[in-house]
PDB file of C-alpha atoms in Angstrom:
ATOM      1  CA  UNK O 613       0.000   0.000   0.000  1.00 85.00           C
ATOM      2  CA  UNK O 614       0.912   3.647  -0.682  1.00 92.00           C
ATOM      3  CA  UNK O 615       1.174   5.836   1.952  1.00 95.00           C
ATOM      4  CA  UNK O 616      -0.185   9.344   0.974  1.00 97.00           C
ATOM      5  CA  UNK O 617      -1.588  11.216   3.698  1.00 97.00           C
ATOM      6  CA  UNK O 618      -2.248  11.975   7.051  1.00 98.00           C
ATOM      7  CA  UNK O 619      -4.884  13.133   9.367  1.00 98.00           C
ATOM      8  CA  UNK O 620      -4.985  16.222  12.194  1.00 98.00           C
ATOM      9  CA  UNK O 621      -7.488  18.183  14.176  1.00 98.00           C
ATOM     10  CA  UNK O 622      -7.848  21.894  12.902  1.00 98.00           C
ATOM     11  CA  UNK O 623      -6.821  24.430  15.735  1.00 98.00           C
ATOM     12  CA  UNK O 624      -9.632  24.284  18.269  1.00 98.00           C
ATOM     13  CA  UNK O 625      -9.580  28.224  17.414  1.00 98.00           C
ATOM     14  CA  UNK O 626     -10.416  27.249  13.781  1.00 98.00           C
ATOM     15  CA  UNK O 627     -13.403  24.599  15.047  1.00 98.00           C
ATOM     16  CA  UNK O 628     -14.444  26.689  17.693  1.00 98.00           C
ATOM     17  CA  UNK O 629     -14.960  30.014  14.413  1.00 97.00           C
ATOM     18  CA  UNK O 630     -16.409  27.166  12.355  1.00 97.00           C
ATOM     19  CA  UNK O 631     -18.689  25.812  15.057  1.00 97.00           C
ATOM     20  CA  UNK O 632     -20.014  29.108  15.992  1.00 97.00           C
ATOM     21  CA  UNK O 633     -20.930  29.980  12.134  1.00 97.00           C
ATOM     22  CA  UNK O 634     -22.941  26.699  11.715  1.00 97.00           C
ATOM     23  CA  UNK O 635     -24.923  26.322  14.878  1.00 96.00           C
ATOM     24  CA  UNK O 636     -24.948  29.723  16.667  1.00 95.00           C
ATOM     25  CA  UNK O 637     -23.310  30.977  19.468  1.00 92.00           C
ATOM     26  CA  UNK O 638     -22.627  28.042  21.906  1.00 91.00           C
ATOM     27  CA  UNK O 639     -20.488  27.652  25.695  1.00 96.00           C
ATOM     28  CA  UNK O 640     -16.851  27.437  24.774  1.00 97.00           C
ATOM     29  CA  UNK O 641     -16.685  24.734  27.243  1.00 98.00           C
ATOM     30  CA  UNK O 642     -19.250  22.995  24.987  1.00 97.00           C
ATOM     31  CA  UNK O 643     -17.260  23.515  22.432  1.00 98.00           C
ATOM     32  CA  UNK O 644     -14.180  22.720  24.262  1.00 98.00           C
ATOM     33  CA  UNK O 645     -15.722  18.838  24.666  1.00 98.00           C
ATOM     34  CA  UNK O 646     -16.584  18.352  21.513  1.00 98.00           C
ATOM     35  CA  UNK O 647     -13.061  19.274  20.140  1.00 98.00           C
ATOM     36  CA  UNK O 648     -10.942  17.084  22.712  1.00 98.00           C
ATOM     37  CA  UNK O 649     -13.527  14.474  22.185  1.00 97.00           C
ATOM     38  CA  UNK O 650     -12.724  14.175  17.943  1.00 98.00           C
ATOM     39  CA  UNK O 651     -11.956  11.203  16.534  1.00 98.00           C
ATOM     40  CA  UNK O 652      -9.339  11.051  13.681  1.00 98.00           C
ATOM     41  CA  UNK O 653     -10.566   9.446  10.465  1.00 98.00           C
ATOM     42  CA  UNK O 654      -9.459   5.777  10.716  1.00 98.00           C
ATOM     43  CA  UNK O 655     -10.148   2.419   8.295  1.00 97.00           C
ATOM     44  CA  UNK O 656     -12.371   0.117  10.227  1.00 95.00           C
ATOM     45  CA  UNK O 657     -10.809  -3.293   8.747  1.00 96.00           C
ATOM     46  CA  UNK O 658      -6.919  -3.961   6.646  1.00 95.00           C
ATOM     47  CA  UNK O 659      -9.293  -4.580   3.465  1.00 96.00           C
ATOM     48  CA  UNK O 660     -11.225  -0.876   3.784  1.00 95.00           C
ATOM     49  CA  UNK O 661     -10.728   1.372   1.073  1.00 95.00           C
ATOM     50  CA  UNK O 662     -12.848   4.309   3.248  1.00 96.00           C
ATOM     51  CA  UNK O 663     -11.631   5.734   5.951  1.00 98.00           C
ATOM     52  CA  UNK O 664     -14.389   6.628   8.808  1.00 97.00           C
ATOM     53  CA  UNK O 665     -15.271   9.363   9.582  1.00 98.00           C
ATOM     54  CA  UNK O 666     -16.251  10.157  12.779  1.00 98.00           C
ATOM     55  CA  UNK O 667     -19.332  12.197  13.773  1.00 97.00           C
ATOM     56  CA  UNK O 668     -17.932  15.183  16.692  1.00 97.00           C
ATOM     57  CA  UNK O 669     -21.504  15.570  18.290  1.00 96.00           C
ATOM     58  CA  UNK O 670     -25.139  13.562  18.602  1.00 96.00           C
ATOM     59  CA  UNK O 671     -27.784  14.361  15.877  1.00 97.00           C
ATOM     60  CA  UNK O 672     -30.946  13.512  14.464  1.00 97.00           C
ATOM     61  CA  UNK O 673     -32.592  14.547  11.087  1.00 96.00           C
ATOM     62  CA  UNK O 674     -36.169  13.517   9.949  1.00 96.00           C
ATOM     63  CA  UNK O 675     -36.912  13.388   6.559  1.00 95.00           C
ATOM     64  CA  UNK O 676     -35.946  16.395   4.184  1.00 95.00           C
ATOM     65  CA  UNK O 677     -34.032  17.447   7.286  1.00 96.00           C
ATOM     66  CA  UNK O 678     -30.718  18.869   6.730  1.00 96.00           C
ATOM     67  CA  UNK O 679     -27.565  19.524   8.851  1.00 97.00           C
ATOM     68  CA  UNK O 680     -24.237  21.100   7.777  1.00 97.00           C
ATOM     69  CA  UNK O 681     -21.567  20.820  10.577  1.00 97.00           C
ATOM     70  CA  UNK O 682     -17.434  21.460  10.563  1.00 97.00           C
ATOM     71  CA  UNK O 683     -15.492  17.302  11.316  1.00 98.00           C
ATOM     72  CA  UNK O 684     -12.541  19.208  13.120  1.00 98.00           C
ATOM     73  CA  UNK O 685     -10.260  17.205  11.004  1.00 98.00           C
ATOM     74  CA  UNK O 686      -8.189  18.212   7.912  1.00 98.00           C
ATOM     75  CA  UNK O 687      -5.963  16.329   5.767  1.00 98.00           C
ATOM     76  CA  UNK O 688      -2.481  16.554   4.716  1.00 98.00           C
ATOM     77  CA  UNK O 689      -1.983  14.240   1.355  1.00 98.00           C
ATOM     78  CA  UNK O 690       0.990  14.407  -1.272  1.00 97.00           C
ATOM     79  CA  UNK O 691       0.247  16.051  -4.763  1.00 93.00           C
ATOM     80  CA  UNK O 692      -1.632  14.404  -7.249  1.00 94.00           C
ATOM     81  CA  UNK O 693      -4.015  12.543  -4.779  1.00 97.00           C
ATOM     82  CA  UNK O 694      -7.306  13.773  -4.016  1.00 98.00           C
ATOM     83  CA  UNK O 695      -9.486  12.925  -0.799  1.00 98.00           C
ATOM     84  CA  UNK O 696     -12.826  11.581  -1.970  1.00 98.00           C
ATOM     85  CA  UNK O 697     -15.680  12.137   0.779  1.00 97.00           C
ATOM     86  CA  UNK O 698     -18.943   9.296   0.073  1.00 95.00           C
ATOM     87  CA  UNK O 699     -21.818   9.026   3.001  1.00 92.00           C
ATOM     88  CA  UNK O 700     -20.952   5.740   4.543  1.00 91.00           C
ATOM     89  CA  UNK O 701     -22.511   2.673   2.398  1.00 86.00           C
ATOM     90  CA  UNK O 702     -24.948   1.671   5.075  1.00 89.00           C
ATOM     91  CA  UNK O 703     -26.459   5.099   5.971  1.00 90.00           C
ATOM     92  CA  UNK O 704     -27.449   5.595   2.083  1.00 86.00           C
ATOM     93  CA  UNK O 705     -29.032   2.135   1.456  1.00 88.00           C
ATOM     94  CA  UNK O 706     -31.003   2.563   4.961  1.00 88.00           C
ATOM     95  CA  UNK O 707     -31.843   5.954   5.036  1.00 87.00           C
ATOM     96  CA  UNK O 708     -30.625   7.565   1.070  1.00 91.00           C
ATOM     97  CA  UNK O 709     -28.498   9.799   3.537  1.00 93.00           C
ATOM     98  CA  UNK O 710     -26.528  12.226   0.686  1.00 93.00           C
ATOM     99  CA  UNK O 711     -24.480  14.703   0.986  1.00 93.00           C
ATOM    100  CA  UNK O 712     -25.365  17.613  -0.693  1.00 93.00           C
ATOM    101  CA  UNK O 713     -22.133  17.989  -2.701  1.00 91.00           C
ATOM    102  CA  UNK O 714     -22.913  14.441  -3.909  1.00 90.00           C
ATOM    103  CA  UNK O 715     -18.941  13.728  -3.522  1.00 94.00           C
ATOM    104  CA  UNK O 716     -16.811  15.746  -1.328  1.00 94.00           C
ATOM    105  CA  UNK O 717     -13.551  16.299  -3.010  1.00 95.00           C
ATOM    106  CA  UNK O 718     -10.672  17.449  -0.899  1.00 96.00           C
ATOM    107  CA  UNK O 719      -7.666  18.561  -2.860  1.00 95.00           C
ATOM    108  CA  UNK O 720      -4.108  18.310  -1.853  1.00 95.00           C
ATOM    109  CA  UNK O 721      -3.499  22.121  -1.396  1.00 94.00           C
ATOM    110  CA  UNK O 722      -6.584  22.770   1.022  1.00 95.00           C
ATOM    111  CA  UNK O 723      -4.583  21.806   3.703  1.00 96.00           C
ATOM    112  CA  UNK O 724      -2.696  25.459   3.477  1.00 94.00           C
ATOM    113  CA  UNK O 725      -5.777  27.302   3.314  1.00 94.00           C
ATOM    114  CA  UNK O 726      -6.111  29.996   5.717  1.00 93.00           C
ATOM    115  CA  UNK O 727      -9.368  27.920   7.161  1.00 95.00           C
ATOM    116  CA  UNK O 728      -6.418  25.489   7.864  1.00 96.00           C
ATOM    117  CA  UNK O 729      -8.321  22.833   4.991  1.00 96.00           C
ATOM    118  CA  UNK O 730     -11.445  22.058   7.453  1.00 97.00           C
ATOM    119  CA  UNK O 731     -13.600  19.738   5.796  1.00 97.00           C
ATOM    120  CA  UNK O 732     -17.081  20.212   6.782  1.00 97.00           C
ATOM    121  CA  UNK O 733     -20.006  18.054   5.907  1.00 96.00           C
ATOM    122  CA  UNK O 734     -23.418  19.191   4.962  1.00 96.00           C
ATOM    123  CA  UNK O 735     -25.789  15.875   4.736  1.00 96.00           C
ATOM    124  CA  UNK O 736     -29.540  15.290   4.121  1.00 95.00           C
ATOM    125  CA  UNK O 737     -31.988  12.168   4.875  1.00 95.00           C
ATOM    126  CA  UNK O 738     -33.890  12.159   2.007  1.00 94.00           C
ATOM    127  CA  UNK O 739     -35.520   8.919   3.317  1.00 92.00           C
ATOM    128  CA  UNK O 740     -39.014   8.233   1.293  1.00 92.00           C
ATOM    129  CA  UNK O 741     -39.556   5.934   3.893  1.00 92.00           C
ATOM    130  CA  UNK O 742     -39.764   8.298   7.117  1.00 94.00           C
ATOM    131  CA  UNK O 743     -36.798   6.798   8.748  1.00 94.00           C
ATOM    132  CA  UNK O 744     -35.457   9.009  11.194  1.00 96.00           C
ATOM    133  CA  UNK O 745     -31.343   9.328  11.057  1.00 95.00           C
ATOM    134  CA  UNK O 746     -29.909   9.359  14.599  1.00 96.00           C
ATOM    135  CA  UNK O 747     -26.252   9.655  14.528  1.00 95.00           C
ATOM    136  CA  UNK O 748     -24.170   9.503  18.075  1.00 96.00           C
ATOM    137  CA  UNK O 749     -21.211  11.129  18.812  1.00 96.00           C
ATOM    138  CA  UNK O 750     -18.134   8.714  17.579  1.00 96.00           C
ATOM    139  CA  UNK O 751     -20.088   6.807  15.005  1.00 96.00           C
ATOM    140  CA  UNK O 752     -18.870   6.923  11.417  1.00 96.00           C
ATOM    141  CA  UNK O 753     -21.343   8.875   9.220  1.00 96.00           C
ATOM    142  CA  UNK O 754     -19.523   9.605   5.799  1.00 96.00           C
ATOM    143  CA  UNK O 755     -15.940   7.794   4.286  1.00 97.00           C
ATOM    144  CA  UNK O 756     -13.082   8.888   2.771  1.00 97.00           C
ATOM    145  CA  UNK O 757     -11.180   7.508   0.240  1.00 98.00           C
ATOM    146  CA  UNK O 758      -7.467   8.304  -1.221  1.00 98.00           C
ATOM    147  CA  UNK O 759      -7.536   8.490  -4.873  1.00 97.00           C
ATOM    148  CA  UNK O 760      -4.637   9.491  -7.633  1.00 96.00           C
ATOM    149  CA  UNK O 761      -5.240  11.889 -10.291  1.00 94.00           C
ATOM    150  CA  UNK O 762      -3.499  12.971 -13.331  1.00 93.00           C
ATOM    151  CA  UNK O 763      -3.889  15.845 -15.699  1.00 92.00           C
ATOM    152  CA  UNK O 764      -3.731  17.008 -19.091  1.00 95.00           C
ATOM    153  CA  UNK O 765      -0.022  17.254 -21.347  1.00 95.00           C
ATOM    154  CA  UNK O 766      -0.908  20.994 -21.788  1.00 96.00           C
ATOM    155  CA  UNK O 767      -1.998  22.099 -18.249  1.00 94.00           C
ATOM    156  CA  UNK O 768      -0.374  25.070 -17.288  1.00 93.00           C
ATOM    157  CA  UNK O 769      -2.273  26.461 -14.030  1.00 89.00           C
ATOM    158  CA  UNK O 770      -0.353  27.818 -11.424  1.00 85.00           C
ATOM    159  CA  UNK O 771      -2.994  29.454  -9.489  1.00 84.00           C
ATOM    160  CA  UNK O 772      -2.921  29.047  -5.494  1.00 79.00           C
ATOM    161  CA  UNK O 773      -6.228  27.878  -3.659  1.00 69.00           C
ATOM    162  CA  UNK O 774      -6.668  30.035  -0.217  1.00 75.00           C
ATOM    163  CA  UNK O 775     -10.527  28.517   0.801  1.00 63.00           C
ATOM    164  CA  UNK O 776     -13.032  25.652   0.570  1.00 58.00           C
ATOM    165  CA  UNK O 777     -15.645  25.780  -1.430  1.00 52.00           C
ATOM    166  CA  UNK O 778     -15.772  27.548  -4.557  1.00 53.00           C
ATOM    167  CA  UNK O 779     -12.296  29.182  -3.893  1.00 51.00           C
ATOM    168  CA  UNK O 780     -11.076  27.811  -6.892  1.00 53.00           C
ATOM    169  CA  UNK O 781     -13.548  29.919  -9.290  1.00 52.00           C
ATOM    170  CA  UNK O 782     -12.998  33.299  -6.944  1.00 51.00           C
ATOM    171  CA  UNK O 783     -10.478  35.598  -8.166  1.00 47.00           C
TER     172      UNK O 783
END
């Protein structure tokens, strides 16, 4: 196997920003908890291709409910591998649990963004069934999977990413 990345915790100054913007203002100590309580992505068996990743806090969305929430992890990976984010196999068959994006794609230079490369996830249950989605704290809710890439003979960019989403189209 290839080694290509590695996982960390974003600053728990950067969680504690990100936190705040998603859900409000909240107790630091609250916030404090969650951070120290993070789980690092991890592969649940030598055979996974997905690494887990963890949920920081309990949740529950009904149908057509929505929830988008910062991991407190980012990801460090060598160029020319891209992080591919998929909601957990299980959670879509039971409950078509999507994330919005479809497919989170973390590129190798988000990690030097001045957000520090936080990877956030923003996930529906668009059950047809009614199912109710209850996630606990520490149980994996999306995976992650290293992937290589390659590009064209004639690409020339040389731009510099500095944000998540949609950074690469602002100028």
């Amino acid at each position: 196997m290839v080694r290509v990345g590695k996982f960390e915790k974003v600053s728990f100054e950067q969680f504690a920003k990100d936190y705040i913007d998603c859900f409000g203002e909240t107790d630091m100590q609250e916030i404090k908890k969650i951070y120290d309580d993070i789980k690092l992505p991890k592969r649940a068996t030598k055979g996974s291709a997905g690494y887990d990743i963890y949920s920081p806090f309990d949740f529950t969305l009904a149908p057509q409910e929505q929830i988008k929430f910062p991991t407190g992890i980012r990801v460090r990976m060598d160029e020319d591998w891209v992080f591919c984010i998929f909601p957990r196999s299980s959670w879509g068959f039971k409950f078509r649990l999507q994330m919005n994006n479809t497919v989170g794609i973390i590129d190798s230079d988000y990690y030097y963004s001045d957000n520090e490369g936080h990877i956030f996830h923003r996930l529906t249950n668009d059950s047809k069934d009614g199912k109710v989605f209850k996630i606990e704290k520490g149980i994996a809710v999306t995976q992650g999977i290293f992937m290589p890439y390659g590009i064209t003979e004639d690409d020339d960019v040389q731009e510099i990413r500095n944000g998540g989403l949609g950074s690469t189209t602002k100028k």
